[in-house]
Coordinates of C-alpha atoms and ligand atoms in Angstrom, one line a residue:
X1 CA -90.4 59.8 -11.8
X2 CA -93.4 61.9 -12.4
X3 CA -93.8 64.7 -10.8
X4 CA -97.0 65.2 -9.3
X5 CA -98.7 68.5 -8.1
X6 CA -98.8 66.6 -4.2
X7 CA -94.4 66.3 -4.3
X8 CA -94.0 69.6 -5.9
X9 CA -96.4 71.7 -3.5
X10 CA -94.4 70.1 -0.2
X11 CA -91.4 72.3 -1.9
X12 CA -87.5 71.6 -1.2
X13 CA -86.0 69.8 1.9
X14 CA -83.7 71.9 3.7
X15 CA -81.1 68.7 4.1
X16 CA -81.1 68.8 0.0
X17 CA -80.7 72.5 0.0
X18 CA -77.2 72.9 1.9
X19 CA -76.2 70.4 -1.6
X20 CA -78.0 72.6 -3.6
X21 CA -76.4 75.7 -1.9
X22 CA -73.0 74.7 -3.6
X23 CA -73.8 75.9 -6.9
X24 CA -76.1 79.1 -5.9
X25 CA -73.0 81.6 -6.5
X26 CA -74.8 85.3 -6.3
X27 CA -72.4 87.5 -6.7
X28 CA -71.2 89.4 -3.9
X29 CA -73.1 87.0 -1.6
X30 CA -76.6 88.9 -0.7
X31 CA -77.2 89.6 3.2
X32 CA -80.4 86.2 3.9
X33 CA -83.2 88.7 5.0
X34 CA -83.3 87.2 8.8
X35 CA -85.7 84.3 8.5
X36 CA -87.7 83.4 11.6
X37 CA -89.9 81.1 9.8
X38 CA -89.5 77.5 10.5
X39 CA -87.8 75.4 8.4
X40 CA -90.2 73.2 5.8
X41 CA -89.3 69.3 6.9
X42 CA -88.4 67.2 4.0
X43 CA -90.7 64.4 3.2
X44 CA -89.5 61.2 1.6
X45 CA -91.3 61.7 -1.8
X46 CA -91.0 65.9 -2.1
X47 CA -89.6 67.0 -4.8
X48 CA -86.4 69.2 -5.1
X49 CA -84.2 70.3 -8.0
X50 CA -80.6 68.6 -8.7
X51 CA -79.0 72.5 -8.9
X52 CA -79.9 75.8 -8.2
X53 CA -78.5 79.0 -8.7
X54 CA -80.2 82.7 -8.5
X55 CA -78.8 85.9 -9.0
X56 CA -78.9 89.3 -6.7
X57 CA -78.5 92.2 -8.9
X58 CA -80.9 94.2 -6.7
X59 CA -78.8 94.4 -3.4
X60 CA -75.0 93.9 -6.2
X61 CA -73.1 97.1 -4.7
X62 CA -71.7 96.6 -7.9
X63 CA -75.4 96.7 -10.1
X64 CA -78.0 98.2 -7.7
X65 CA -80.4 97.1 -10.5
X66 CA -80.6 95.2 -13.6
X67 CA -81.1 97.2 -16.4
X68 CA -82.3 100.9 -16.8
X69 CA -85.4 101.9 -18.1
X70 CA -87.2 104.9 -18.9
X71 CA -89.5 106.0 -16.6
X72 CA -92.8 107.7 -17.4
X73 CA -92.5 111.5 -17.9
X74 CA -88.5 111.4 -18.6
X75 CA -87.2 111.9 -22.3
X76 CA -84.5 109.6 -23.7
X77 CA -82.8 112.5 -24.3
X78 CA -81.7 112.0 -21.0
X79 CA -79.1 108.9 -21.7
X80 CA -78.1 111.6 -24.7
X81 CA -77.5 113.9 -22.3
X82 CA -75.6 111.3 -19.7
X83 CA -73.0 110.2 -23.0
X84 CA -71.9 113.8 -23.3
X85 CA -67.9 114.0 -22.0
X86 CA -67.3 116.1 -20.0
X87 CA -64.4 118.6 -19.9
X88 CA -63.0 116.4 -22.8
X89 CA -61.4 113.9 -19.7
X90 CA -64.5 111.8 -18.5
X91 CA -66.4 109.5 -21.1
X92 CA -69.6 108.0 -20.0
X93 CA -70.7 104.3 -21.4
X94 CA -73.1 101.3 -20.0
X95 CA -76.2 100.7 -21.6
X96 CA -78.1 103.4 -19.8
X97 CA -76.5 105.7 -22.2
X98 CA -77.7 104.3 -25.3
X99 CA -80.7 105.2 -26.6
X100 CA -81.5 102.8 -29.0
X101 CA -81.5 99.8 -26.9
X102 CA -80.9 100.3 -23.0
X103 CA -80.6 97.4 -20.5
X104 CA -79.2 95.3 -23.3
X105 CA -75.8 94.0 -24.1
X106 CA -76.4 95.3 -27.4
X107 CA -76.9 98.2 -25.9
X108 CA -73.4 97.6 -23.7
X109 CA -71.0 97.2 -26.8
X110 CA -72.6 100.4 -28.8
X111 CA -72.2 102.2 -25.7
X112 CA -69.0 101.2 -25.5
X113 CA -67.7 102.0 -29.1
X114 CA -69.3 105.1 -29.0
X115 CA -67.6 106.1 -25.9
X116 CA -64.3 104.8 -26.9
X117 CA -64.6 107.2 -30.6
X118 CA -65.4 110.2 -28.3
X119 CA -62.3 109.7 -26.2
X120 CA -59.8 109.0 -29.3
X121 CA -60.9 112.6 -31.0
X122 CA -59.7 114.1 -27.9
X123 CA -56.8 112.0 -26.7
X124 CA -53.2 112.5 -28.1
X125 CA -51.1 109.3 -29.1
X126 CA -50.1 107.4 -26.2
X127 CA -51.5 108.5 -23.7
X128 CA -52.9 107.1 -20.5
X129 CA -56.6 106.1 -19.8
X130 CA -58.5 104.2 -17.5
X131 CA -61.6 102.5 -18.2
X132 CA -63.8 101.8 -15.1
X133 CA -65.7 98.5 -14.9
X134 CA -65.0 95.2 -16.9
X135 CA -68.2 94.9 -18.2
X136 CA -69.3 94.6 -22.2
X137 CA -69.3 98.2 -22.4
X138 CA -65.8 98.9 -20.9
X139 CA -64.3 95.7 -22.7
X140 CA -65.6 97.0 -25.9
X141 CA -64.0 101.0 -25.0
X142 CA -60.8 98.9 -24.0
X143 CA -60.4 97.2 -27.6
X144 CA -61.1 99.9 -29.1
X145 CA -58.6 102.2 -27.2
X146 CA -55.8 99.4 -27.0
X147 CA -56.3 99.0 -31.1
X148 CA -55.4 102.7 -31.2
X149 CA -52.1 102.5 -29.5
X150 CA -53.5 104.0 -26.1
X151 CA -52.1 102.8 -22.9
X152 CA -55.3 101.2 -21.1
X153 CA -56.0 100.2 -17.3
X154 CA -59.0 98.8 -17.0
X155 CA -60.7 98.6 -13.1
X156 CA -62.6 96.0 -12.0
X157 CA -64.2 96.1 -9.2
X158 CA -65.8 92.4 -8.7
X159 CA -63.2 89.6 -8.6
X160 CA -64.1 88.7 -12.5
X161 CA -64.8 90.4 -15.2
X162 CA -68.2 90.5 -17.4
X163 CA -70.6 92.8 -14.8
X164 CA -73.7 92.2 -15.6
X165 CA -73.2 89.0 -18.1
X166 CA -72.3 86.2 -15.2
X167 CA -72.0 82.2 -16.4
X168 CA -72.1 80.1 -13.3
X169 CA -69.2 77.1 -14.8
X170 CA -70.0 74.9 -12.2
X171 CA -69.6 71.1 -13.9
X172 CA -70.9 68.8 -11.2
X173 CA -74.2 71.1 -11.0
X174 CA -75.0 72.4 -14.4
X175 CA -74.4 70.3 -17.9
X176 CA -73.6 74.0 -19.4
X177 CA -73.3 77.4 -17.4
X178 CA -76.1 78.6 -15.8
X179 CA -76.4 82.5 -17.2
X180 CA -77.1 84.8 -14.4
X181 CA -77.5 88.2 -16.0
X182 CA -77.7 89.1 -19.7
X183 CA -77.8 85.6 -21.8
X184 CA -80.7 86.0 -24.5
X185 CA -79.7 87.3 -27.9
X186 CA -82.3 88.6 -30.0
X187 CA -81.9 88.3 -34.2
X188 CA -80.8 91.5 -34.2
X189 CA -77.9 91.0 -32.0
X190 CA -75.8 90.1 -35.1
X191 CA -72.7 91.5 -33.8
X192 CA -72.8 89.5 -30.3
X193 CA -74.0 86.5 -32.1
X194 CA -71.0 86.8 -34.7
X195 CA -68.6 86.8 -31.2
X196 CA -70.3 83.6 -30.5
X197 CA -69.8 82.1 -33.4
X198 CA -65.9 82.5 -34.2
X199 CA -65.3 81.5 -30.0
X200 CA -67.2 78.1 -31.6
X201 CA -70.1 78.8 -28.4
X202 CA -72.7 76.7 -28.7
X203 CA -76.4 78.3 -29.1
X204 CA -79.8 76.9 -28.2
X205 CA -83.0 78.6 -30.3
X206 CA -86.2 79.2 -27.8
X207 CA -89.3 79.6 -29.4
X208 CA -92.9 78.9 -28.8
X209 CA -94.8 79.8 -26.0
X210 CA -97.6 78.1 -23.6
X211 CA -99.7 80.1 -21.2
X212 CA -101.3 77.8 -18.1
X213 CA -103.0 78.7 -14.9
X214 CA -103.5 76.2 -12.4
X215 CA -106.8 75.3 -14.2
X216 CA -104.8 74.2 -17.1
X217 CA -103.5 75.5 -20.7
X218 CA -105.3 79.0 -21.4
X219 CA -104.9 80.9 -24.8
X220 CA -101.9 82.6 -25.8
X221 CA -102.0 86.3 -24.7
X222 CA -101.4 88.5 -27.7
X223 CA -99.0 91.9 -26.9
X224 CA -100.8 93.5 -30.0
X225 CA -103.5 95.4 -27.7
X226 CA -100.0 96.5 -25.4
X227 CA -98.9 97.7 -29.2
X228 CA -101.8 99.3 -30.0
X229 CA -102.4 101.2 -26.2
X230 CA -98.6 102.5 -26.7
X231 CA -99.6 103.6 -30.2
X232 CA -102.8 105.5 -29.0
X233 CA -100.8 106.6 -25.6
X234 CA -97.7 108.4 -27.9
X235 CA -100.2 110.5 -29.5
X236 CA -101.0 112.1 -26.5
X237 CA -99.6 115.4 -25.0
X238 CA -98.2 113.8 -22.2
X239 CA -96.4 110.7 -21.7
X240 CA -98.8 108.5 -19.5
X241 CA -97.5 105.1 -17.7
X242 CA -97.9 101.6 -19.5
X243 CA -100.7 100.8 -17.2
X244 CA -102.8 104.3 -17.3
X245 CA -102.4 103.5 -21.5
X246 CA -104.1 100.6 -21.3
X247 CA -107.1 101.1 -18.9
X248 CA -107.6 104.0 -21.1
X249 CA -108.0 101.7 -23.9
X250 CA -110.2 100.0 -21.3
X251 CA -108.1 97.1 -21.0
X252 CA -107.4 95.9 -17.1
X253 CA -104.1 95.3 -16.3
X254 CA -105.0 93.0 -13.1
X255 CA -106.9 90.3 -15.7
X256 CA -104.6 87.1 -15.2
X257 CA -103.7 86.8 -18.7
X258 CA -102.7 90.5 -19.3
X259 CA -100.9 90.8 -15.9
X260 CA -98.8 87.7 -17.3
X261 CA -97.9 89.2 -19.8
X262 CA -96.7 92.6 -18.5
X263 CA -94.7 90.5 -16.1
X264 CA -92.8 89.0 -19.1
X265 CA -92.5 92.7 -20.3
X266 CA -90.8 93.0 -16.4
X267 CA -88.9 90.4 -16.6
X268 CA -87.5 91.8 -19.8
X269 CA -87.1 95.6 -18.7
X270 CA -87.0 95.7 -15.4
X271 CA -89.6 98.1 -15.0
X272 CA -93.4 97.8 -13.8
X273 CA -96.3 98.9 -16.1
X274 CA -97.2 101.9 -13.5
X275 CA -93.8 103.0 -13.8
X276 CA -92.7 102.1 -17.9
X277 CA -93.3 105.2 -20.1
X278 CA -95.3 104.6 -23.2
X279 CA -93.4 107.6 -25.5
X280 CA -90.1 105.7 -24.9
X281 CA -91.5 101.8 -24.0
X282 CA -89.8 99.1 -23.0
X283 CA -88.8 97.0 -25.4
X284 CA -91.3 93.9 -25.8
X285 CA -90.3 90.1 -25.6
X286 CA -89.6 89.1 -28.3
X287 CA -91.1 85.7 -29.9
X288 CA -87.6 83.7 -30.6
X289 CA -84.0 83.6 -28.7
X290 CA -81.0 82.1 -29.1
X291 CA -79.5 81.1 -25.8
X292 CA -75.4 80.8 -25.2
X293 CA -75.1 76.9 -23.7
X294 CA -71.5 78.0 -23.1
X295 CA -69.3 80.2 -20.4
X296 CA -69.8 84.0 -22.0
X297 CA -66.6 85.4 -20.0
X298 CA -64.3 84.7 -22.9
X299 CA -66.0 87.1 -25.2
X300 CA -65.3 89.4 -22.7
X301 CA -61.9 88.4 -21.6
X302 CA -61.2 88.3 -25.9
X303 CA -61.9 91.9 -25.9
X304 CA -59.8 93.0 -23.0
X305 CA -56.6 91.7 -24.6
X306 CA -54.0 94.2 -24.6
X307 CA -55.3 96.6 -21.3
X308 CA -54.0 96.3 -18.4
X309 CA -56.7 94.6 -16.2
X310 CA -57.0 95.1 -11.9
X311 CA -59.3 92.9 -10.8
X312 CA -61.1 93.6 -6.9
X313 CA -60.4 97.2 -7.6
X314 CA -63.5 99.1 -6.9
X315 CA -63.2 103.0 -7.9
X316 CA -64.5 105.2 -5.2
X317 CA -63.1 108.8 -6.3
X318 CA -63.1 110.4 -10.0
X319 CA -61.5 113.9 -9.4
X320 CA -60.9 115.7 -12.7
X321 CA -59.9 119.2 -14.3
X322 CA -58.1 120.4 -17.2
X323 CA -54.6 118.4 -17.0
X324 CA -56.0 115.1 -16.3
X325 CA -57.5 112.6 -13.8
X326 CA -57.0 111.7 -10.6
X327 CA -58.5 108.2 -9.5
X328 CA -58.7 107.4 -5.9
X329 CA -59.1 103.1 -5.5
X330 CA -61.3 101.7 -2.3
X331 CA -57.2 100.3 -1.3
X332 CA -56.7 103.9 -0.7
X333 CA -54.5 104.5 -3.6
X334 CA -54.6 107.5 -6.0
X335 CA -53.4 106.8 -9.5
X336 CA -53.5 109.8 -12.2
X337 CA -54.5 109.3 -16.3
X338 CA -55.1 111.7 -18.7
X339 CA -58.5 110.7 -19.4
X340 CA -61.2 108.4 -17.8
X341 CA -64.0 106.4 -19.5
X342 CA -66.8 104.9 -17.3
X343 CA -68.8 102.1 -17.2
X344 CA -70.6 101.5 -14.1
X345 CA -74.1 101.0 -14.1
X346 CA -76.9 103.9 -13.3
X347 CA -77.4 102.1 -9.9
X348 CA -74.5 102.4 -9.0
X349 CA -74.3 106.3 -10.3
X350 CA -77.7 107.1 -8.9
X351 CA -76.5 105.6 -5.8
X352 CA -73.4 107.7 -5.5
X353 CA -71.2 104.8 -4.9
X354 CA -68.6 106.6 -7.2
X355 CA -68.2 110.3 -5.9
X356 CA -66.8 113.1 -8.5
X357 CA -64.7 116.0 -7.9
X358 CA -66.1 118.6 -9.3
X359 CA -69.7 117.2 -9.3
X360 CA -71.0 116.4 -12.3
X361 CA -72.6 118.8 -14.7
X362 CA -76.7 119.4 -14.0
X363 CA -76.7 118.0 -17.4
X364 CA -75.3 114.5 -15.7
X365 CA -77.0 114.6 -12.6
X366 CA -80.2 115.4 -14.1
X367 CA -80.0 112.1 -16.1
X368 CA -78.7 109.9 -13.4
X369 CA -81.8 111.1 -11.2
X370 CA -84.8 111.0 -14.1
X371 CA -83.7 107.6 -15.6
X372 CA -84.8 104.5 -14.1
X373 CA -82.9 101.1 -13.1
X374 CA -85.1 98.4 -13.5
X375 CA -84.7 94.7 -10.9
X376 CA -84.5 92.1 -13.2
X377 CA -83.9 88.6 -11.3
X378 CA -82.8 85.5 -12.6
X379 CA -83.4 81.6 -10.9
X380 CA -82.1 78.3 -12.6
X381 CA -83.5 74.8 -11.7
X382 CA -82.6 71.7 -12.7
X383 CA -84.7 68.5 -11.8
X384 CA -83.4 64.8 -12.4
X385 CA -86.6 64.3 -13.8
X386 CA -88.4 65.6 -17.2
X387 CA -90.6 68.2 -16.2
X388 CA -94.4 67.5 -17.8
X389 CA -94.8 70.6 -19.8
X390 CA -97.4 71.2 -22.5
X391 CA -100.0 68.2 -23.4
X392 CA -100.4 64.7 -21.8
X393 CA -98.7 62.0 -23.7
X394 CA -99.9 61.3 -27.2
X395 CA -100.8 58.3 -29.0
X396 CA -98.0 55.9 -28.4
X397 CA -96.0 57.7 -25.8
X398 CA -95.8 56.9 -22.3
X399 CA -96.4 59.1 -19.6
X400 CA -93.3 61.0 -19.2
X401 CA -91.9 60.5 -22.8
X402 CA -93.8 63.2 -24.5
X403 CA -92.0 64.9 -27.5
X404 CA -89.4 67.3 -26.0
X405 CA -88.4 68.6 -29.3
X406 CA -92.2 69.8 -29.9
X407 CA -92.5 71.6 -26.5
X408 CA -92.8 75.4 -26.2
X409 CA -89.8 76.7 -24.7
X410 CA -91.0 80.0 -23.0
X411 CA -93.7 79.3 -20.4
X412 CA -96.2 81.6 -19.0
X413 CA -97.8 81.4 -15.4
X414 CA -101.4 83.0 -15.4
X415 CA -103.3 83.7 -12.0
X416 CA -102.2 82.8 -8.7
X417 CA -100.1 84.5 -6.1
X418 CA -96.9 83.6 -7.5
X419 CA -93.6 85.4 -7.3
X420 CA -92.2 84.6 -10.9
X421 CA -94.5 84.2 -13.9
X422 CA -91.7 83.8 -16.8
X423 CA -89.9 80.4 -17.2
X424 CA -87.4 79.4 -20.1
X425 CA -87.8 75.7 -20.7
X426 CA -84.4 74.8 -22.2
X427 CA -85.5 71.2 -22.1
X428 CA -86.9 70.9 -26.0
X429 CA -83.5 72.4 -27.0
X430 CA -81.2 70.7 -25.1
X431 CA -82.1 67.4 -23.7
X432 CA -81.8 68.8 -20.0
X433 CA -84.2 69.4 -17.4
X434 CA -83.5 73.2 -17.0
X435 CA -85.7 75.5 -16.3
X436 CA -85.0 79.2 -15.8
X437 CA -87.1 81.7 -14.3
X438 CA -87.4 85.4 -15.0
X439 CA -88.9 88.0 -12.5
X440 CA -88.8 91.7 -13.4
X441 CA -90.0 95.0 -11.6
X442 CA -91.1 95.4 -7.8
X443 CA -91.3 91.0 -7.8
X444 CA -87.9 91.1 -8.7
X445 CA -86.6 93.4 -5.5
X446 CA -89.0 91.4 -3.4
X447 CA -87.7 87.5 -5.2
X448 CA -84.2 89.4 -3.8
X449 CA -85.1 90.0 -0.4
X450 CA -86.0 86.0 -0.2
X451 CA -83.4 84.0 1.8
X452 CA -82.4 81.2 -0.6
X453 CA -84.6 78.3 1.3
X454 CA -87.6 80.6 0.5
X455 CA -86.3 81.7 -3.2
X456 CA -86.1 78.3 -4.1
X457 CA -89.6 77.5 -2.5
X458 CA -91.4 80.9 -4.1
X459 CA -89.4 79.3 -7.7
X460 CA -91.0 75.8 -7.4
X461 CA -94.4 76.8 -6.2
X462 CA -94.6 79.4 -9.2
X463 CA -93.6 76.5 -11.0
X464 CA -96.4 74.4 -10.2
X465 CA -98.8 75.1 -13.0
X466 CA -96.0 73.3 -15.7
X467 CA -95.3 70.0 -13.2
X468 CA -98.3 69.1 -13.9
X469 CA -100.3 67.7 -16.5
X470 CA -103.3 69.7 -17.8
X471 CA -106.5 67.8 -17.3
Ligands
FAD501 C1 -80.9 89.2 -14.9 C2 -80.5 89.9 -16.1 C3 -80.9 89.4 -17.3 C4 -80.6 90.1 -18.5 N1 -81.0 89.6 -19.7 C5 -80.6 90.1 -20.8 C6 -80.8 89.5 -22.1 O1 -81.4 88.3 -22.1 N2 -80.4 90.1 -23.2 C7 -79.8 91.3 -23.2 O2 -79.4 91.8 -24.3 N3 -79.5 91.9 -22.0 C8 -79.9 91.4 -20.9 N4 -79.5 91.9 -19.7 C9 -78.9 93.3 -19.7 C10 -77.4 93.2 -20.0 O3 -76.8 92.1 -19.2 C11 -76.7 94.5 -19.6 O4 -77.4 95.5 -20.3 C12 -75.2 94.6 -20.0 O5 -74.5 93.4 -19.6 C13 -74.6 95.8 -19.3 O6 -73.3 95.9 -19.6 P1 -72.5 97.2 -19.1 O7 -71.1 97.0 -19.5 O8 -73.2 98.4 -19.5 O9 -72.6 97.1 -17.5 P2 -72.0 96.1 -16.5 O10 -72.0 94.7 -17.1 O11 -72.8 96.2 -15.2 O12 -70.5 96.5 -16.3 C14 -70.1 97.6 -15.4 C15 -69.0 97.1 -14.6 O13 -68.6 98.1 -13.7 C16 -68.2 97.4 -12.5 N5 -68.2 98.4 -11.4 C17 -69.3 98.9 -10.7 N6 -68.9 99.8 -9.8 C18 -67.6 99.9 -9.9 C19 -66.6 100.7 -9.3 N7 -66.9 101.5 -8.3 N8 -65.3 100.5 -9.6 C20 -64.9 99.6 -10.6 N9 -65.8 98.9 -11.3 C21 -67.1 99.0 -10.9 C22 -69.2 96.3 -12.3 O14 -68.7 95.3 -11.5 C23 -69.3 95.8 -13.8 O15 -68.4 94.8 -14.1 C24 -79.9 91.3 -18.5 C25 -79.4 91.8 -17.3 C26 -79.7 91.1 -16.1 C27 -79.2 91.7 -14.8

């Protein structure tokens, strides 16, 4: 079947969407916004996807956010100041304390090994620490500490371990886990993408990209002038936002090309171009990925052999002082170590969701409030169909058997009032009709406020520019 724009515009059936339903596993289940809205009636040629799945870091107790970012005005000496132990018993990790890469899982397992050396030169042999949160970066601390003869408890407080890196393994729904948090690995990611490699996980490469409007293809939307605006912006006395740095190099960030673009750059950090500083910018997306077609949690699981795991154990109390560490657990139980490394992420700090006795220094507290966390969320499709994605059928070919293999994989929505402007194709590298979309910034906490019958229709009409062929 072709899809045409007529099926894809009447959106998902709500009969099809209880099926569908079975494989959206957000994680703890977000609260449906009450939806007075009617229900859209199925119609016997619309269109709906074959699985679904979203994620829901923005309302996560567990996340409160995505990823951090730094926020215009605030130094990155801040995530300096946020690794510093304190009182040689508490040892902060996450990404939001690494300065090099934050709100990556690059960032994560630095964190984590940074944290984990801090800890050892104060620890004697043997002795007894916690580590709080399962994540990459408390895995990584765990390794590290259980390799050096420690005794390690490591507290979870989800049901599963990984935090922020979630494979949906659902086999009836998806032909390979659908990733619901961190999943892309950039070249530089050699140490991740060596744990891939000796677990024998199977990797897609996503390149190319293709930027349509409704109109059709449009060019490709070159980040240089974003370079250059960030380069002219840094020389500047004060930091200035991502978006005052460009209409000062008279660029406007509301022109449908450009706003696609710093949704990407969203979708990537978290943060909005009014709120992104230009001294310490967010990262930019990057060209090529390679994409894990394979359940992550055993990289994870790998590196918490050894510690002593408790799952559905959410830490609520971290009292401290020179003898050692008290931890009080949401059961109501107090357990004492002699030091404590933590892991959860800056929403969850910035909410308070974790209290300390005493508070934590200025120092601390100062970080927590001037860094930022950033919404990143994440939507997977798949049809039963191809998807038509870049040109009409050439020479030869038939509709609907265009050249997977020479289709851009990352696609870009320009213009229109659509929630989510960044999709990952994964069909030209794996044979499946997956597509992924990203959201990042102020979309992404309002894509999270979305029941899941209006998620999936907001995901298929921004869709609609790549389901159907370009005039
Ligand atoms: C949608 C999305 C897409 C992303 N895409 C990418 C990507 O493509 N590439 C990339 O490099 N990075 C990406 N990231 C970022 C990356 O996933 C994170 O930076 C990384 O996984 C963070 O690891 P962490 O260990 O610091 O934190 P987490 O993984 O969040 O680990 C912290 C742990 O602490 C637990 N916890 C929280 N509160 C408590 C408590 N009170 N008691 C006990 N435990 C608690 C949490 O449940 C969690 O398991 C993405 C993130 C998201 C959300």
């Amino acid at each position: 079947m072709r899809i045409t724009r007529r099926t894809l515009l009447i959106g998902a059936g709500a009969g099809v969407l209880g099926v569908l339903l079975a494989s959206c596993t957000p994680e703890p289940a977000p609260s449906p916004t009450p939806d007075r809205s009617p229900t859209p009636k199925p119609t016997s040629d619309a269109i709906t996807p074959a699985a679904f799945a979203r994620s829901s870091w923005s309302t996560d107790p567990f996340a409160l956010g995505a990823a951090s970012f730094t926020p215009v005005g605030t130094q990155a000496t801040a995530r300096d100041a946020l690794a510093e132990p304190i009182d040689d018993r508490l040892f902060l990790s996450g990404e939001a304390t690494d300065s090099e890469a934050p709100g990556t899982m690059a960032a994560a397992l630095r964190s984590g090994e940074r944290a984990a050396e801090q800890l050892l030169r104060a620890a004697d042999a043997g002795e007894r620490v916690a580590v709080i949160g399962a994540g990459l970066a408390g895995a990584t601390a765990a390794s590290r500490l259980v390799a050096d003869g420690l005794q390690v408890t490591v507290f979870e407080a989800r049901d599963r371990v990984g935090g922020r890196i979630h494979s949906v393994v659902d086999d009836k729904a998806w032909p390979f886990p659908a990733q619901l948090g961190g999943w892309l690995f950039v070249a530089s990611d050699n140490a991740l993408l060596d744990s891939l490699n000796a677990l024998d996980i199977r990797t897609a490469p996503i390149a190319g990209s293709l930027w349509r409007s409704s109109e059709g293809d449009v060019g490709a939307v070159s980040a240089e002038p974003v370079q250059a605006a960030i380069a002219t912006a840094q020389q500047g006395l004060t930091d200035t936002s991502l978006e005052d740095a460009l209409t000062a190099a008279g660029a406007d960030p509301t022109e449908p090309g450009l706003a696609a673009l710093l949704a990407s750059i969203a979708a990537s950090s978290g943060a909005d171009a009014d709120e992104a500083s230009t001294w310490f910018p967010p990262i930019l997306p990057a060209d090529e990925y390679t994409a894990p077609l394979a359940d992550l949690t055993p990289v994870v699981e790998g590196l918490l052999e050894g510690a002593k795991l408790s799952l559905s154990s959410p830490v609520s109390r971290v009292a401290y002082d020179e003898a050692g560490v008290s931890l009080g657990i949401a059961s109501g139980e107090s357990l004492s170590f002699d030091r404590v490394l933590i892991t959860v992420p800056l929403g969850v700090l910035k909410s308070e969701g974790l209290q300390f006795a005493p508070a934590l220094p200025f120092g601390h507290r100062g970080a927590i409030d001037d860094l930022g966390m950033g919404r990143i969320e994440t939507v997977w499709l798949r049809f039963d169909d191809p998807l038509i994605a870049a040109t009409p059928p050439a020479e030869g070919e038939t509709e609907g058997e265009t050249d997977a293999a020479a289709e851009p994989a990352i696609w870009h929505v320009v213009g229109g009032d659509v929630s989510i402007r960044t999709w990952i194709n994964l069909a030209p590298a794996t044979g499946e009709n997956i597509v992924v979309g990203l959201v990042g910034g102020d979309a992404a906490a309002d894509f999270a406020e979305l029941d899941d019958q209006k998620a999936l229709e907001a995901a298929i009409a921004s869709l609609a520019p790549f389901l159907t062929a370009p005039a």
